[in-house]
Amino acid sequence: MDTVTDGPGEAVIPELVIISGMSGAGRSTAAKCLEDLGWFVVDNLPPALIPTMVDLGARSQGNVARIAVVVDVRGRRFFDNLKQSLADLAQRQVKRRIVYLEASDEALVRRFESVRRPHPLQGDGRIVDGIAAERDLLRELRGDADLVIDTSGLNVHELRAKLDARFAGDEEPELRATVMSFGYKYGLPVDADLVADCRFLPNPHWVPELRPYNGTSPQVSEYVFDQPGAKEFLDRYAELLQLIAAGYRREGKRYVTIAIGCTGGKHRSVAVSEKLARRLSGAGVETVVVHRDMGRE
């Protein structure tokens, strides 16, 4: 294996985080949190392949600067290779951190029973037998961990907040928004987090010269926002969304879908969605606009 160094004109060694710990303690949540913070995440990577992954990241010309790998007992036949991989990384001066997630036996048993799944190491025994075997297997790794988090009394949001504080750096966690227009006659979007109703505004459908156009057309947008209450609605809803967005960031929520509805999803909701998306983008929220029902009529 070639040694990759960090110097002028040479490949840059990516930063590495190894996520491990007890099954049921929150490894998947930790991996998703780092992914949302911009890390390249690989789940259940055989430990012997970690140095290879670092090499591939180093050759990506800076596109993969931070790598997180999840190592757990699902790959236990490869687990003995972890010690050798860590030694190899240390010799090559790769900056790496180990995050170890654990929880009490009671909390882990409760979590496995709630999802009605066996512990990966319990075999023909009980869940507590699998937990005991896993603790013994991971004991040395826990001792080498840079960050140990006990998730026994943490919910998902609290765990994400701890990881954000450790890995987000000085950057505020990003929020990505999808603003979706829709027509009530086609049903509510099932993936909407927030829903607003534009049917209090006059419908351009009943204006003959506007009926053929949709809400992306300047003439339709101008008509909609000339109506009483339209601009006030946009201003106040945008302000409310800024308040909600700040709360979402604090709670570790990274994605939000905002649905704006009118009768057919062609005129009013489209025009409002376009304006609202521009407001959110201007406020620093990464925003995508989707017009679910435009063109269905």
JSON list of N, CA and C in Angstrom, two decimals, residues 175 177 179 234 238-239 241-242 245 249 273-289:
[
{"chain": "A", "resi": 175, "resn": "LEU", "atom": "N", "xyz": [-29.38, 23.88, 7.47]},
{"chain": "A", "resi": 175, "resn": "LEU", "atom": "CA", "xyz": [-30.74, 23.40, 7.32]},
{"chain": "A", "resi": 175, "resn": "LEU", "atom": "C", "xyz": [-31.08, 23.45, 5.85]},
{"chain": "A", "resi": 177, "resn": "ALA", "atom": "N", "xyz": [-34.11, 23.07, 3.06]},
{"chain": "A", "resi": 177, "resn": "ALA", "atom": "CA", "xyz": [-35.56, 23.14, 2.97]},
{"chain": "A", "resi": 177, "resn": "ALA", "atom": "C", "xyz": [-36.03, 22.79, 1.56]},
{"chain": "A", "resi": 179, "resn": "VAL", "atom": "N", "xyz": [-39.38, 23.53, -0.55]},
{"chain": "A", "resi": 179, "resn": "VAL", "atom": "CA", "xyz": [-40.66, 24.25, -0.60]},
{"chain": "A", "resi": 179, "resn": "VAL", "atom": "C", "xyz": [-41.48, 23.62, -1.72]},
{"chain": "A", "resi": 234, "resn": "LEU", "atom": "N", "xyz": [-46.80, 36.46, 3.11]},
{"chain": "A", "resi": 234, "resn": "LEU", "atom": "CA", "xyz": [-45.45, 36.05, 2.78]},
{"chain": "A", "resi": 234, "resn": "LEU", "atom": "C", "xyz": [-44.46, 36.57, 3.82]},
{"chain": "A", "resi": 238, "resn": "ALA", "atom": "N", "xyz": [-42.61, 33.96, 6.36]},
{"chain": "A", "resi": 238, "resn": "ALA", "atom": "CA", "xyz": [-41.15, 33.87, 6.25]},
{"chain": "A", "resi": 238, "resn": "ALA", "atom": "C", "xyz": [-40.50, 34.14, 7.60]},
{"chain": "A", "resi": 239, "resn": "GLU", "atom": "N", "xyz": [-41.01, 35.11, 8.35]},
{"chain": "A", "resi": 239, "resn": "GLU", "atom": "CA", "xyz": [-40.48, 35.38, 9.68]},
{"chain": "A", "resi": 239, "resn": "GLU", "atom": "C", "xyz": [-40.70, 34.19, 10.61]},
{"chain": "A", "resi": 241, "resn": "LEU", "atom": "N", "xyz": [-40.97, 31.07, 9.75]},
{"chain": "A", "resi": 241, "resn": "LEU", "atom": "CA", "xyz": [-40.09, 29.99, 9.34]},
{"chain": "A", "resi": 241, "resn": "LEU", "atom": "C", "xyz": [-38.66, 30.21, 9.82]},
{"chain": "A", "resi": 242, "resn": "GLN", "atom": "N", "xyz": [-38.22, 31.45, 9.90]},
{"chain": "A", "resi": 242, "resn": "GLN", "atom": "CA", "xyz": [-36.89, 31.72, 10.45]},
{"chain": "A", "resi": 242, "resn": "GLN", "atom": "C", "xyz": [-36.81, 31.30, 11.92]},
{"chain": "A", "resi": 245, "resn": "ALA", "atom": "N", "xyz": [-36.82, 27.52, 11.90]},
{"chain": "A", "resi": 245, "resn": "ALA", "atom": "CA", "xyz": [-35.54, 27.01, 11.39]},
{"chain": "A", "resi": 245, "resn": "ALA", "atom": "C", "xyz": [-34.48, 27.02, 12.49]},
{"chain": "A", "resi": 249, "resn": "ARG", "atom": "N", "xyz": [-32.53, 23.67, 13.94]},
{"chain": "A", "resi": 249, "resn": "ARG", "atom": "CA", "xyz": [-31.08, 23.53, 14.05]},
{"chain": "A", "resi": 249, "resn": "ARG", "atom": "C", "xyz": [-30.68, 23.10, 15.45]},
{"chain": "A", "resi": 273, "resn": "SER", "atom": "N", "xyz": [-44.85, 29.78, -3.40]},
{"chain": "A", "resi": 273, "resn": "SER", "atom": "CA", "xyz": [-43.68, 28.91, -3.16]},
{"chain": "A", "resi": 273, "resn": "SER", "atom": "C", "xyz": [-42.42, 29.51, -3.76]},
{"chain": "A", "resi": 274, "resn": "GLU", "atom": "N", "xyz": [-42.52, 30.05, -4.97]},
{"chain": "A", "resi": 274, "resn": "GLU", "atom": "CA", "xyz": [-41.36, 30.64, -5.61]},
{"chain": "A", "resi": 274, "resn": "GLU", "atom": "C", "xyz": [-40.83, 31.82, -4.79]},
{"chain": "A", "resi": 275, "resn": "LYS", "atom": "N", "xyz": [-41.72, 32.69, -4.34]},
{"chain": "A", "resi": 275, "resn": "LYS", "atom": "CA", "xyz": [-41.29, 33.86, -3.56]},
{"chain": "A", "resi": 275, "resn": "LYS", "atom": "C", "xyz": [-40.73, 33.44, -2.21]},
{"chain": "A", "resi": 276, "resn": "LEU", "atom": "N", "xyz": [-41.39, 32.47, -1.57]},
{"chain": "A", "resi": 276, "resn": "LEU", "atom": "CA", "xyz": [-40.94, 32.03, -0.26]},
{"chain": "A", "resi": 276, "resn": "LEU", "atom": "C", "xyz": [-39.56, 31.38, -0.34]},
{"chain": "A", "resi": 277, "resn": "ALA", "atom": "N", "xyz": [-39.33, 30.59, -1.37]},
{"chain": "A", "resi": 277, "resn": "ALA", "atom": "CA", "xyz": [-38.03, 29.94, -1.54]},
{"chain": "A", "resi": 277, "resn": "ALA", "atom": "C", "xyz": [-36.93, 30.97, -1.69]},
{"chain": "A", "resi": 278, "resn": "ARG", "atom": "N", "xyz": [-37.20, 32.03, -2.41]},
{"chain": "A", "resi": 278, "resn": "ARG", "atom": "CA", "xyz": [-36.19, 33.08, -2.57]},
{"chain": "A", "resi": 278, "resn": "ARG", "atom": "C", "xyz": [-35.91, 33.77, -1.24]},
{"chain": "A", "resi": 279, "resn": "ARG", "atom": "N", "xyz": [-36.95, 33.96, -0.44]},
{"chain": "A", "resi": 279, "resn": "ARG", "atom": "CA", "xyz": [-36.75, 34.56, 0.88]},
{"chain": "A", "resi": 279, "resn": "ARG", "atom": "C", "xyz": [-35.86, 33.66, 1.75]},
{"chain": "A", "resi": 280, "resn": "LEU", "atom": "N", "xyz": [-36.15, 32.38, 1.77]},
{"chain": "A", "resi": 280, "resn": "LEU", "atom": "CA", "xyz": [-35.38, 31.46, 2.60]},
{"chain": "A", "resi": 280, "resn": "LEU", "atom": "C", "xyz": [-33.93, 31.37, 2.12]},
{"chain": "A", "resi": 281, "resn": "SER", "atom": "N", "xyz": [-33.74, 31.32, 0.81]},
{"chain": "A", "resi": 281, "resn": "SER", "atom": "CA", "xyz": [-32.38, 31.27, 0.27]},
{"chain": "A", "resi": 281, "resn": "SER", "atom": "C", "xyz": [-31.60, 32.52, 0.66]},
{"chain": "A", "resi": 282, "resn": "GLY", "atom": "N", "xyz": [-32.26, 33.65, 0.60]},
{"chain": "A", "resi": 282, "resn": "GLY", "atom": "CA", "xyz": [-31.60, 34.90, 0.98]},
{"chain": "A", "resi": 282, "resn": "GLY", "atom": "C", "xyz": [-31.24, 34.95, 2.45]},
{"chain": "A", "resi": 283, "resn": "ALA", "atom": "N", "xyz": [-31.95, 34.15, 3.26]},
{"chain": "A", "resi": 283, "resn": "ALA", "atom": "CA", "xyz": [-31.67, 34.11, 4.69]},
{"chain": "A", "resi": 283, "resn": "ALA", "atom": "C", "xyz": [-30.67, 33.02, 5.05]},
{"chain": "A", "resi": 284, "resn": "GLY", "atom": "N", "xyz": [-30.09, 32.35, 4.03]},
{"chain": "A", "resi": 284, "resn": "GLY", "atom": "CA", "xyz": [-29.04, 31.37, 4.30]},
{"chain": "A", "resi": 284, "resn": "GLY", "atom": "C", "xyz": [-29.51, 29.94, 4.41]},
{"chain": "A", "resi": 285, "resn": "VAL", "atom": "N", "xyz": [-30.79, 29.67, 4.08]},
{"chain": "A", "resi": 285, "resn": "VAL", "atom": "CA", "xyz": [-31.30, 28.30, 4.10]},
{"chain": "A", "resi": 285, "resn": "VAL", "atom": "C", "xyz": [-31.18, 27.71, 2.69]},
{"chain": "A", "resi": 286, "resn": "GLU", "atom": "N", "xyz": [-30.50, 26.57, 2.59]},
{"chain": "A", "resi": 286, "resn": "GLU", "atom": "CA", "xyz": [-30.37, 25.90, 1.29]},
{"chain": "A", "resi": 286, "resn": "GLU", "atom": "C", "xyz": [-31.75, 25.39, 0.89]},
{"chain": "A", "resi": 287, "resn": "THR", "atom": "N", "xyz": [-32.27, 25.88, -0.23]},
{"chain": "A", "resi": 287, "resn": "THR", "atom": "CA", "xyz": [-33.68, 25.65, -0.57]},
{"chain": "A", "resi": 287, "resn": "THR", "atom": "C", "xyz": [-33.85, 25.09, -1.97]},
{"chain": "A", "resi": 288, "resn": "VAL", "atom": "N", "xyz": [-34.76, 24.12, -2.08]},
{"chain": "A", "resi": 288, "resn": "VAL", "atom": "CA", "xyz": [-35.16, 23.53, -3.36]},
{"chain": "A", "resi": 288, "resn": "VAL", "atom": "C", "xyz": [-36.66, 23.72, -3.51]},
{"chain": "A", "resi": 289, "resn": "VAL", "atom": "N", "xyz": [-37.10, 24.06, -4.71]},
{"chain": "A", "resi": 289, "resn": "VAL", "atom": "CA", "xyz": [-38.52, 24.24, -4.99]},
{"chain": "A", "resi": 289, "resn": "VAL", "atom": "C", "xyz": [-39.04, 23.08, -5.81]}
]
